[in-house]
Amino acid sequence: MIQFLQNIGIEFAQISLCGLGVLLLVRATRAFDLGYAGAIALAPYLATSLNLSSRCPPFVAGTVAIAFVALLGVSLDVAIYSRLRARGRASSSILLASLGMYIVVQNCISLLWGDAVLALMKPPPGPGNAFALIASGWQRTAVSMMTAISTYILATLAIRRTKAGLYWRAIAADVDLASACGILGSAVIRRITGASYAIAGLTGLLVAWDINAVPTMGLTTIMSGVVAALLGNLALEGVIVGAAVLTLVRQLAALELGIVWSDPATFAILCLALLLGRQKARRFALSAIL
Amino acid sequence: MEYLLHIAILVGFYALLAIALNLLVGNLGVLALSHGAFCAVGAYAAALCSVRHGAGMIVTLPLSLLIGVVTGGVLVLPATRLRGQALTLITFAFQIVVGSLLYNWADATNGPMGIPGIDRRIVANCVLRSNVAYAALVAVILGFAVRVSYKIATAPFGRLMHSVREDPVFTTAIGKSLTETVCVVFMLSGSMAGIAGGLYAHYMTFIDPSSFTFAESLFVLSAVILGGAGSLWGPVLGAVVLVTLPELLRFVGIPSAAAANIRQILYGLALVACMLWRPQGLIGEYAFGREAKEK
């Protein structure tokens, strides 16, 4: 039971963070960006390399990795996605381009660090791996939950109280009207992309800290994030509800049926969320919790 | 010579997958990311039937085809009301789930150990030992797939698919069923991908989950987009380019450990380049991702 609760806490933190980043990006761009999955995988590898090679404290290494990943997102937007949007291409075109970039990022990771599992928790030979600190289950659960909650609160405050957040809400509601009001859509999207990719990097660090890192780890994580965001009607407060429902379903499936069935359970929830439509999915998610 | 035959068989296999995906991407305008999963299902069905029941290809290939049809139908039935990115997400999630099941459901699939010992027996004592014979089999099935694809594209059903691609609202307004059309095309596409999987399993004589990852779905998609979605020979050309050109990397002196990753990076960059500068691909008729107002 204790392990079950710890697993729920950690997975909820990961899924809610990922869902938050997906939500910010999808609402602004109206397209799913699979390069996000590459960012999730890249951050832990970068952080571990910095920590081990230059003896950076883990907090600094993590921050630098997140900043790098945010910069990557902005670069992708400038070089590829904004050009596609400027040419009036459909969102499927952006999705395809992001698929291409995901493959590039994932294989760059494999090329640089190999395909072996990267263990953040296990100290390697030589200098100790500082990420192995805070190793107990409850401590990891507490840190993961606090990270997710504080990021969520910061994001909510930024969106509700700042000008940048106001611009994001305008773009998310009606990009043409926002443009007519003088809001530069491309600049807003660029900033949001950077912020979302930073959240992706943070998610990647949490996931890798829990179950270690492989170059392909981004795909299952982003799928969970997308489902959580859809279950929550692509709303800020809804993503928490969606993440809670999804986490519960995944953990119960793993407990009752076996770990094999966690991903099929996610797939079933995704089908349900897409078929019900966003509003009904959110009502369903709320009723499942309450 | 054996090496060239091996390349030719791989080209045939991927061309078959690309033609299957082209039905969805090029003709119906649906971006599907699940053909690695369809192929996996067909391959594992053929492998299990061959290894556990001693069945020859005369049984396993039709079984793979049938399994592909069923899988396509099962995938699309809950998603018949969905369009655009929602449908793409479902196919993406399906690929992830199948990949996860292949690795973790060891009772059925033998997990990461894979299934060895798949033979090339057609029936009784008739075995396709040489690669020349196997290449001929692949060529025949590929030719049949091209013929079917041509017949569908030029038939009234082909015009219906193009109508769904260009303007689903108009298609519904004239009384055509979008749901039925999408279902049929998914099942057809799944059947071709399934039989490709069966061919792959019997050729390789060993399969494991790493052969059917998301990267495989992306590779096939890259072949369709690069070659040209919507055309008959575009996917075949795309498969030829993407299978043969990276083989040149072997002669450039790149370490084999890095060659696979570099190959994948090139595929990804090719996809991005196509989207930016040539969405219709090399010889395609349909510019994937273009808004209607641009046409």
Coordinates of C-alpha atoms in Angstrom, one line a residue:
Chain A
M1 CA 0.0 0.0 0.0
I2 CA 2.8 2.4 0.9
Q3 CA 4.6 1.6 -2.3
F4 CA 1.4 2.0 -4.2
L5 CA 0.9 5.5 -2.7
Q6 CA 4.5 6.5 -3.4
N7 CA 4.1 5.3 -7.0
I8 CA 0.9 7.3 -7.4
G9 CA 2.6 10.4 -6.0
I10 CA 5.6 10.2 -8.3
E11 CA 3.7 9.3 -11.4
F12 CA 1.1 12.0 -10.8
A13 CA 3.9 14.6 -10.5
Q14 CA 5.4 13.5 -13.8
I15 CA 2.2 13.3 -15.7
S16 CA 0.8 16.6 -14.5
L17 CA 4.1 18.4 -15.3
C18 CA 4.1 16.8 -18.8
G19 CA 0.5 17.6 -19.3
L20 CA 1.0 21.2 -18.3
G21 CA 3.8 21.7 -20.8
V22 CA 1.7 20.0 -23.6
L23 CA -1.3 22.1 -22.7
L24 CA 0.6 25.4 -22.9
L25 CA 2.0 24.4 -26.3
V26 CA -1.1 23.0 -27.8
R27 CA -3.4 25.8 -26.8
A28 CA -1.0 28.4 -28.3
T29 CA 0.0 26.5 -31.5
R30 CA -3.0 24.3 -32.1
A31 CA -0.6 21.5 -33.1
F32 CA 1.0 18.6 -31.2
D33 CA 4.8 18.9 -31.1
L34 CA 6.6 15.6 -30.8
G35 CA 9.9 17.3 -30.5
Y36 CA 8.7 17.8 -26.9
A37 CA 9.3 14.1 -26.4
G38 CA 12.9 14.6 -27.5
A39 CA 13.3 17.4 -25.0
I40 CA 12.0 15.1 -22.2
A41 CA 14.8 12.6 -23.1
L42 CA 17.6 15.1 -23.6
A43 CA 17.5 16.9 -20.3
P44 CA 18.5 14.0 -18.0
Y45 CA 21.4 13.0 -20.2
L46 CA 22.7 16.6 -20.3
A47 CA 22.3 17.0 -16.6
T48 CA 24.1 13.8 -15.8
S49 CA 26.9 14.6 -18.1
L50 CA 27.4 18.0 -16.6
N51 CA 27.2 16.6 -13.1
L52 CA 29.8 13.8 -13.8
S53 CA 32.2 15.6 -16.2
S54 CA 32.4 19.0 -14.7
R55 CA 31.4 18.1 -11.1
C56 CA 28.5 20.5 -11.3
P57 CA 26.2 20.3 -8.3
P58 CA 23.0 18.4 -9.4
F59 CA 20.8 21.5 -9.0
V60 CA 23.0 23.6 -11.3
A61 CA 23.4 20.8 -13.8
G62 CA 19.7 20.3 -13.9
T63 CA 19.1 24.0 -14.3
V64 CA 21.6 24.3 -17.1
A65 CA 20.1 21.2 -18.8
I66 CA 16.6 22.7 -18.6
A67 CA 17.8 26.0 -20.0
F68 CA 19.5 24.2 -22.9
V69 CA 16.4 22.3 -23.7
A70 CA 14.3 25.5 -23.6
L71 CA 16.7 27.1 -26.0
L72 CA 16.4 24.0 -28.2
G73 CA 12.6 24.5 -28.3
V74 CA 12.9 28.1 -29.2
S75 CA 15.5 27.3 -32.0
L76 CA 13.1 24.6 -33.4
D77 CA 10.3 27.1 -33.4
V78 CA 12.4 29.8 -35.1
A79 CA 14.0 27.5 -37.7
I80 CA 11.1 25.2 -38.6
Y81 CA 7.7 25.6 -37.0
S82 CA 7.2 29.4 -37.4
R83 CA 8.1 29.1 -41.0
L84 CA 5.5 26.4 -41.5
R85 CA 2.9 28.5 -39.7
A86 CA 3.9 31.6 -41.8
R87 CA 3.3 29.6 -45.0
G88 CA -0.2 28.7 -43.7
R89 CA 0.5 25.0 -43.5
A90 CA -1.9 22.6 -41.7
S91 CA -1.1 21.5 -38.2
S92 CA -0.5 18.0 -39.5
S93 CA 2.5 19.5 -41.4
I94 CA 3.9 20.8 -38.1
L95 CA 3.3 17.5 -36.5
L96 CA 5.2 15.7 -39.2
A97 CA 8.1 18.2 -39.0
S98 CA 8.1 17.7 -35.2
L99 CA 8.2 13.9 -35.7
G100 CA 11.3 14.4 -37.9
M101 CA 13.0 16.5 -35.2
Y102 CA 12.1 14.0 -32.5
I103 CA 13.9 11.3 -34.5
V104 CA 16.9 13.6 -34.9
V105 CA 17.1 14.5 -31.2
Q106 CA 16.6 10.9 -30.0
N107 CA 19.3 9.6 -32.3
C108 CA 21.7 12.4 -31.3
I109 CA 21.2 11.2 -27.8
S110 CA 21.9 7.6 -28.8
L111 CA 25.0 8.7 -30.8
L112 CA 26.4 10.8 -27.9
W113 CA 25.5 8.7 -24.9
G114 CA 24.6 5.3 -26.3
D115 CA 21.4 3.3 -26.0
A116 CA 22.1 1.8 -22.6
V117 CA 20.0 2.8 -19.6
L118 CA 21.2 5.9 -17.8
A119 CA 20.9 5.4 -14.1
L120 CA 20.5 8.7 -12.3
M121 CA 20.1 6.9 -9.0
K122 CA 23.0 4.6 -9.1
P123 CA 26.4 6.1 -8.3
P124 CA 28.8 5.3 -11.2
P125 CA 32.5 4.4 -10.5
G126 CA 34.6 7.4 -9.8
P127 CA 33.1 10.6 -8.5
G128 CA 29.8 10.0 -6.7
N129 CA 26.6 10.8 -8.6
A130 CA 24.9 13.4 -6.5
F131 CA 21.5 12.6 -8.0
A132 CA 21.7 9.4 -5.9
L133 CA 21.1 11.5 -2.9
I134 CA 17.5 11.7 -1.6
A135 CA 17.1 8.0 -2.4
S136 CA 14.3 7.0 -0.2
G137 CA 10.8 6.5 -1.7
W138 CA 9.0 9.1 0.4
Q139 CA 11.7 11.7 -0.2
R140 CA 11.6 11.2 -3.9
T141 CA 7.8 11.3 -3.8
A142 CA 7.9 14.5 -1.8
V143 CA 10.4 16.2 -4.0
S144 CA 8.5 15.2 -7.2
M145 CA 5.2 16.4 -5.8
M146 CA 6.6 19.7 -4.6
T147 CA 8.3 20.3 -7.9
A148 CA 5.2 19.6 -9.9
I149 CA 2.9 21.7 -7.6
S150 CA 5.3 24.6 -7.4
T151 CA 5.7 24.6 -11.2
Y152 CA 2.0 24.4 -11.7
I153 CA 1.4 27.3 -9.3
L154 CA 4.1 29.4 -11.0
A155 CA 2.6 28.7 -14.4
T156 CA -0.9 29.6 -13.2
L157 CA 0.3 32.8 -11.6
A158 CA 2.2 33.7 -14.7
I159 CA -0.8 33.1 -17.0
R160 CA -3.3 34.8 -14.8
R161 CA -1.3 37.7 -13.5
T162 CA 1.3 38.7 -16.1
K163 CA 1.2 40.4 -19.4
A164 CA 2.9 37.4 -21.1
G165 CA 0.1 35.2 -19.6
L166 CA -2.5 37.6 -20.9
Y167 CA -1.0 37.4 -24.4
W168 CA -0.9 33.6 -24.2
R169 CA -4.6 33.5 -23.3
A170 CA -5.4 35.8 -26.2
I171 CA -3.5 33.7 -28.6
A172 CA -5.1 30.5 -27.2
A173 CA -8.6 32.0 -27.6
D174 CA -8.3 33.6 -31.0
V175 CA -5.0 34.1 -32.8
D176 CA -6.5 36.3 -35.5
L177 CA -8.3 38.6 -33.0
A178 CA -5.1 38.8 -30.9
S179 CA -3.1 39.7 -34.0
A180 CA -5.7 42.4 -34.8
C181 CA -5.2 43.8 -31.3
G182 CA -1.5 44.1 -31.9
I183 CA -0.3 41.0 -30.1
L184 CA 2.6 39.5 -32.0
G185 CA 1.6 35.8 -32.2
S186 CA 5.0 34.5 -33.3
A187 CA 6.8 36.1 -30.4
V188 CA 4.3 34.8 -27.9
I189 CA 4.5 31.3 -29.3
R190 CA 8.3 31.4 -29.2
R191 CA 8.2 32.3 -25.5
I192 CA 5.6 29.7 -24.8
T193 CA 7.6 27.1 -26.6
G194 CA 10.7 27.9 -24.6
A195 CA 8.7 27.6 -21.3
S196 CA 7.0 24.4 -22.4
Y197 CA 10.3 22.8 -23.4
A198 CA 11.7 23.9 -20.0
I199 CA 8.8 22.0 -18.4
A200 CA 9.6 19.1 -20.6
G201 CA 13.2 19.1 -19.4
L202 CA 12.0 19.2 -15.8
T203 CA 9.6 16.3 -16.5
G204 CA 12.5 14.3 -18.1
L205 CA 14.6 14.9 -15.0
L206 CA 11.9 13.6 -12.7
V207 CA 11.1 10.6 -14.9
A208 CA 14.8 9.7 -15.2
W209 CA 15.3 10.1 -11.5
D210 CA 12.4 7.6 -10.9
I211 CA 13.0 4.9 -13.5
N212 CA 16.3 5.9 -15.1
A213 CA 16.7 7.2 -18.6
V214 CA 16.7 5.7 -22.1
P215 CA 16.8 7.7 -25.4
T216 CA 13.2 6.6 -26.2
M217 CA 11.7 7.6 -22.8
G218 CA 10.0 10.7 -24.2
L219 CA 7.3 8.9 -26.2
T220 CA 5.4 7.1 -23.4
T221 CA 5.8 10.2 -21.2
I222 CA 4.4 12.5 -23.8
M223 CA 1.5 10.2 -24.5
S224 CA 0.5 10.3 -20.8
G225 CA 0.9 14.1 -20.8
V226 CA -1.3 14.4 -23.9
V227 CA -4.0 12.2 -22.3
A228 CA -3.9 14.1 -19.1
A229 CA -4.3 17.4 -21.0
L230 CA -7.2 16.1 -23.1
L231 CA -9.0 14.6 -20.1
G232 CA -8.7 18.0 -18.5
N233 CA -10.3 19.8 -21.5
L234 CA -7.0 21.5 -22.3
A235 CA -7.6 23.7 -19.3
L236 CA -5.1 24.7 -16.6
E237 CA -7.1 23.4 -13.7
G238 CA -8.3 20.4 -15.8
V239 CA -4.8 19.0 -16.4
I240 CA -4.4 18.3 -12.7
V241 CA -7.7 16.4 -12.7
G242 CA -6.7 14.6 -15.9
A243 CA -3.3 13.6 -14.5
A244 CA -4.9 12.3 -11.3
V245 CA -7.4 10.1 -13.1
L246 CA -4.8 8.8 -15.5
T247 CA -2.4 8.1 -12.7
L248 CA -5.0 6.2 -10.8
V249 CA -6.0 4.1 -13.8
R250 CA -2.4 3.3 -14.7
Q251 CA -1.5 2.3 -11.2
L252 CA -4.6 0.2 -10.7
A253 CA -4.1 -1.5 -14.0
A254 CA -0.5 -2.3 -13.0
L255 CA -1.6 -3.5 -9.6
E256 CA -4.5 -5.7 -10.6
L257 CA -3.6 -6.8 -14.1
G258 CA 0.2 -6.4 -14.2
I259 CA 2.6 -3.7 -15.4
V260 CA 2.1 -4.8 -19.0
W261 CA -1.3 -3.3 -19.0
S262 CA -0.5 0.3 -17.9
D263 CA 0.1 1.5 -21.4
P264 CA -3.0 -0.2 -22.9
A265 CA -5.0 1.4 -20.0
T266 CA -3.6 4.8 -21.1
F267 CA -4.6 4.0 -24.7
A268 CA -8.1 3.2 -23.6
I269 CA -8.4 6.4 -21.7
L270 CA -7.0 8.4 -24.7
C271 CA -9.7 6.8 -26.9
L272 CA -12.3 7.7 -24.3
A273 CA -11.1 11.2 -24.0
L274 CA -11.1 11.8 -27.7
L275 CA -14.4 10.2 -28.3
L276 CA -16.2 11.9 -25.5
G277 CA -15.0 15.3 -26.6
R278 CA -13.1 17.7 -24.3
Q279 CA -16.0 18.9 -22.2
K280 CA -17.5 15.5 -21.5
A281 CA -14.1 14.0 -20.9
R282 CA -13.5 16.6 -18.2
R283 CA -16.9 16.0 -16.6
F284 CA -16.1 12.3 -16.7
A285 CA -12.7 12.8 -15.1
L286 CA -14.1 15.0 -12.4
S287 CA -16.8 12.5 -11.6
A288 CA -14.2 9.7 -11.5
I289 CA -12.4 11.6 -8.8
L290 CA -15.4 12.9 -6.8
Chain B
M1 CA 25.3 -10.8 -55.0
E2 CA 23.7 -12.0 -51.7
Y3 CA 24.1 -8.5 -50.3
L4 CA 22.3 -7.0 -53.3
L5 CA 19.6 -9.5 -53.0
H6 CA 19.2 -8.7 -49.3
I7 CA 18.9 -5.0 -50.2
A8 CA 16.4 -5.8 -52.9
I9 CA 14.3 -7.8 -50.5
L10 CA 14.4 -5.1 -47.9
V11 CA 13.4 -2.5 -50.6
G12 CA 10.5 -4.8 -51.5
F13 CA 9.4 -5.2 -47.9
Y14 CA 9.5 -1.5 -47.1
A15 CA 7.9 -0.6 -50.5
L16 CA 5.0 -2.8 -49.6
L17 CA 4.7 -1.0 -46.2
A18 CA 4.9 2.3 -47.9
I19 CA 2.2 1.5 -50.4
A20 CA 0.0 0.4 -47.5
L21 CA 0.6 3.6 -45.7
N22 CA 0.1 5.7 -48.9
L23 CA -3.5 4.5 -48.9
L24 CA -4.0 6.4 -45.7
V25 CA -1.6 9.3 -46.0
G26 CA -1.7 10.0 -49.7
N27 CA -5.2 9.0 -50.7
L28 CA -7.2 9.6 -47.5
G29 CA -5.1 12.4 -46.0
V30 CA -4.9 10.6 -42.7
L31 CA -1.5 10.8 -40.9
A32 CA -1.1 7.4 -39.4
L33 CA 1.8 6.4 -37.2
S34 CA 0.9 2.8 -36.5
H35 CA 2.2 0.8 -39.5
G36 CA 5.1 -0.5 -37.4
A37 CA 2.5 -2.0 -35.2
F38 CA 0.4 -3.5 -38.0
C39 CA 3.6 -5.0 -39.4
A40 CA 4.5 -6.3 -35.9
V41 CA 1.1 -8.0 -35.5
G42 CA 1.4 -9.7 -38.9
A43 CA 5.0 -10.8 -38.2
Y44 CA 4.2 -12.2 -34.8
A45 CA 1.1 -14.0 -36.0
A46 CA 3.2 -15.6 -38.8
A47 CA 6.1 -16.4 -36.4
L48 CA 3.9 -18.0 -33.7
C49 CA 2.0 -20.0 -36.3
S50 CA 5.2 -21.2 -37.9
V51 CA 7.1 -22.0 -34.8
R52 CA 4.4 -23.4 -32.5
H53 CA 2.2 -25.1 -35.1
G54 CA 4.7 -25.8 -37.9
A55 CA 2.6 -24.0 -40.5
G56 CA 4.1 -23.0 -43.8
M57 CA 3.9 -19.7 -45.6
I58 CA 0.9 -20.8 -47.5
V59 CA -1.0 -20.6 -44.1
T60 CA 1.0 -17.9 -42.3
L61 CA 0.9 -15.2 -45.0
P62 CA -2.9 -15.2 -45.4
L63 CA -3.1 -15.3 -41.6
S64 CA -0.9 -12.2 -41.4
L65 CA -3.1 -10.6 -44.0
L66 CA -6.2 -11.4 -42.0
I67 CA -4.7 -10.3 -38.7
G68 CA -3.8 -7.0 -40.4
V69 CA -7.4 -6.5 -41.5
V70 CA -8.7 -7.3 -38.0
T71 CA -6.1 -5.0 -36.4
G72 CA -6.9 -2.2 -38.8
G73 CA -10.6 -2.6 -38.0
V74 CA -10.1 -2.8 -34.3
L75 CA -8.0 0.3 -34.3
V76 CA -10.3 2.4 -36.3
L77 CA -13.7 1.3 -34.9
P78 CA -13.4 3.4 -31.7
A79 CA -12.0 6.3 -33.7
T80 CA -14.5 6.5 -36.6
R81 CA -15.8 9.9 -35.4
L82 CA -12.3 11.4 -35.1
R83 CA -10.5 13.4 -37.7
G84 CA -7.2 15.1 -38.1
Q85 CA -4.7 15.2 -35.3
A86 CA -7.1 13.2 -33.0
L87 CA -6.9 10.2 -35.4
T88 CA -3.2 10.6 -35.6
L89 CA -2.9 10.6 -31.8
I90 CA -4.9 7.3 -31.7
T91 CA -2.6 5.7 -34.2
F92 CA 0.5 7.0 -32.3
A93 CA -0.8 5.7 -29.0
F94 CA -1.6 2.3 -30.7
Q95 CA 2.0 2.0 -31.9
I96 CA 3.3 2.8 -28.4
V97 CA 0.9 0.3 -26.8
V98 CA 1.7 -2.5 -29.2
G99 CA 5.4 -1.9 -28.7
S100 CA 5.0 -2.1 -25.0
L101 CA 2.9 -5.3 -25.2
L102 CA 5.6 -6.9 -27.4
Y103 CA 8.2 -6.2 -24.9
N104 CA 6.3 -7.0 -21.7
W105 CA 3.7 -9.7 -22.6
A106 CA 6.3 -12.4 -22.5
D107 CA 3.8 -15.3 -22.4
A108 CA 2.5 -14.5 -25.8
T109 CA 5.4 -12.8 -27.6
N110 CA 8.4 -14.2 -25.7
G111 CA 9.3 -10.6 -24.7
P112 CA 12.6 -9.1 -25.6
M113 CA 14.0 -12.6 -26.4
G114 CA 12.0 -12.6 -29.5
I115 CA 10.9 -15.6 -31.6
P116 CA 13.7 -17.6 -33.3
G117 CA 13.5 -20.5 -35.6
I118 CA 11.0 -19.3 -38.1
D119 CA 11.5 -21.2 -41.3
R120 CA 10.9 -20.4 -45.0
R121 CA 8.8 -23.4 -45.7
I122 CA 5.9 -22.7 -48.1
V123 CA 4.2 -26.0 -47.7
A124 CA 5.4 -29.5 -46.5
N125 CA 8.9 -30.0 -47.9
C126 CA 9.0 -27.0 -50.2
V127 CA 11.4 -24.5 -48.7
L128 CA 12.6 -21.1 -50.1
R129 CA 16.2 -21.6 -49.3
S130 CA 17.7 -19.2 -51.7
N131 CA 17.4 -15.4 -51.5
V132 CA 16.7 -15.3 -55.2
A133 CA 13.5 -17.3 -54.7
Y134 CA 12.5 -15.2 -51.7
A135 CA 13.1 -12.0 -53.7
A136 CA 10.9 -13.3 -56.4
L137 CA 8.1 -14.0 -53.9
V138 CA 8.5 -10.5 -52.5
A139 CA 8.4 -9.0 -56.0
V140 CA 5.2 -10.9 -56.8
I141 CA 3.5 -9.8 -53.7
L142 CA 4.7 -6.2 -54.2
G143 CA 3.5 -6.3 -57.8
F144 CA 0.1 -7.4 -56.6
A145 CA 0.0 -4.7 -54.0
V146 CA 0.9 -2.0 -56.6
R147 CA -1.8 -3.4 -58.9
V148 CA -4.4 -3.3 -56.1
S149 CA -3.3 0.2 -55.2
Y150 CA -3.7 1.3 -58.8
K151 CA -7.1 -0.3 -59.2
I152 CA -8.3 1.3 -56.0
A153 CA -7.0 4.8 -56.9
T154 CA -8.6 4.7 -60.3
A155 CA -11.9 3.2 -59.2
P156 CA -14.9 5.2 -57.8
F157 CA -13.7 4.3 -54.3
G158 CA -10.4 6.0 -55.1
R159 CA -12.3 9.2 -56.0
L160 CA -14.3 8.9 -52.8
M161 CA -11.0 8.7 -50.8
H162 CA -9.7 11.8 -52.5
S163 CA -13.0 13.5 -51.8
V164 CA -12.6 12.7 -48.1
R165 CA -9.1 14.0 -48.2
E166 CA -9.9 17.3 -49.9
D167 CA -13.3 18.1 -48.3
P168 CA -14.9 15.8 -45.8
V169 CA -17.8 18.1 -45.3
F170 CA -18.7 18.1 -49.0
T171 CA -18.3 14.3 -49.1
T172 CA -20.8 13.9 -46.2
A173 CA -23.1 16.4 -47.9
I174 CA -23.3 14.3 -51.0
G175 CA -24.3 11.4 -48.9
K176 CA -21.1 9.4 -48.7
S177 CA -20.2 7.8 -45.4
L178 CA -16.9 9.0 -44.0
T179 CA -16.9 6.3 -41.3
E180 CA -17.2 3.4 -43.8
T181 CA -14.6 4.9 -46.1
V182 CA -12.1 5.4 -43.2
C183 CA -12.8 1.9 -41.9
V184 CA -12.3 0.2 -45.2
V185 CA -9.1 2.0 -46.0
F186 CA -7.6 1.3 -42.6
M187 CA -8.4 -2.4 -43.0
L188 CA -7.0 -2.5 -46.5
S189 CA -3.8 -0.7 -45.3
G190 CA -3.6 -3.0 -42.3
S191 CA -3.8 -6.1 -44.5
M192 CA -0.9 -5.0 -46.7
A193 CA 1.2 -4.1 -43.6
G194 CA 0.3 -7.4 -42.0
I195 CA 1.4 -9.4 -45.0
A196 CA 4.6 -7.4 -45.1
G197 CA 5.2 -8.4 -41.5
G198 CA 4.7 -12.0 -42.4
L199 CA 7.2 -11.8 -45.2
Y200 CA 9.7 -10.1 -42.9
A201 CA 9.4 -12.7 -40.3
H202 CA 10.0 -15.6 -42.7
Y203 CA 12.9 -13.8 -44.3
M204 CA 14.7 -12.9 -41.1
T205 CA 13.8 -16.2 -39.4
F206 CA 14.0 -14.3 -36.1
I207 CA 11.9 -11.4 -34.9
D208 CA 12.0 -9.4 -31.7
P209 CA 10.2 -6.2 -30.5
S210 CA 13.1 -4.0 -31.5
S211 CA 12.3 -4.6 -35.2
F212 CA 8.9 -2.9 -34.9
T213 CA 9.4 0.2 -32.9
F214 CA 8.1 3.7 -33.5
A215 CA 11.2 4.3 -35.6
E216 CA 9.9 1.8 -38.1
S217 CA 6.6 3.6 -38.4
L218 CA 8.5 6.9 -38.9
F219 CA 10.7 5.3 -41.5
V220 CA 7.8 4.1 -43.6
L221 CA 6.2 7.5 -43.2
S222 CA 9.4 9.2 -44.4
A223 CA 9.4 6.9 -47.4
V224 CA 5.9 7.9 -48.3
I225 CA 6.4 11.7 -47.7
L226 CA 9.8 11.8 -49.4
G227 CA 8.8 9.7 -52.4
G228 CA 5.5 11.5 -52.8
A229 CA 2.2 10.9 -51.1
G230 CA -0.8 10.2 -53.3
S231 CA 1.1 8.8 -56.3
L232 CA 1.4 5.2 -57.2
W233 CA 5.2 5.0 -57.5
G234 CA 6.2 7.7 -55.0
P235 CA 6.2 5.4 -52.0
V236 CA 8.2 2.8 -53.9
L237 CA 10.7 5.4 -54.9
G238 CA 10.8 6.7 -51.3
A239 CA 11.5 3.2 -50.1
V240 CA 14.3 2.7 -52.7
V241 CA 15.9 5.9 -51.7
L242 CA 15.7 5.5 -48.0
V243 CA 16.9 1.8 -48.0
T244 CA 19.7 2.1 -50.6
L245 CA 21.2 5.5 -50.0
P246 CA 22.2 4.8 -46.3
E247 CA 23.9 1.6 -47.5
L248 CA 26.4 4.0 -49.0
L249 CA 27.3 5.0 -45.5
R250 CA 29.0 1.6 -45.2
F251 CA 31.5 2.6 -47.8
V252 CA 32.2 6.0 -46.4
G253 CA 34.0 4.6 -43.3
I254 CA 31.5 5.5 -40.7
P255 CA 31.6 3.0 -37.7
S256 CA 28.7 0.6 -37.9
A257 CA 27.7 1.5 -34.4
A258 CA 27.1 5.1 -35.5
A259 CA 25.7 4.3 -38.9
A260 CA 22.2 3.3 -37.7
N261 CA 21.8 6.5 -35.7
I262 CA 23.1 8.6 -38.5
R263 CA 20.7 6.9 -40.9
Q264 CA 17.8 7.8 -38.6
I265 CA 19.0 11.4 -38.3
L266 CA 19.0 11.6 -42.1
Y267 CA 15.4 10.3 -42.2
G268 CA 14.3 12.8 -39.7
L269 CA 16.0 15.7 -41.5
A270 CA 14.5 14.5 -44.8
L271 CA 11.1 14.6 -43.3
V272 CA 11.6 18.2 -42.0
A273 CA 13.1 19.3 -45.4
C274 CA 10.1 17.8 -47.2
M275 CA 7.7 19.7 -45.0
L276 CA 9.6 23.0 -45.4
W277 CA 10.4 22.9 -49.1
R278 CA 8.7 20.1 -51.0
P279 CA 5.6 18.7 -49.2
Q280 CA 4.6 16.8 -52.3
G281 CA 7.8 14.8 -52.2
L282 CA 9.9 13.7 -55.2
I283 CA 7.1 12.6 -57.5
G284 CA 4.0 13.0 -55.4
E285 CA 0.6 14.4 -56.5
Y286 CA -0.6 15.5 -53.1
A287 CA 1.2 18.1 -51.0
F288 CA 0.6 16.8 -47.5
G289 CA -0.2 19.4 -45.0
R290 CA -1.0 22.2 -47.4
E291 CA -4.1 24.2 -46.5
A292 CA -6.9 24.1 -49.0
K293 CA -6.5 27.8 -49.8
E294 CA -3.0 27.3 -51.1
K295 CA -4.1 24.9 -53.8

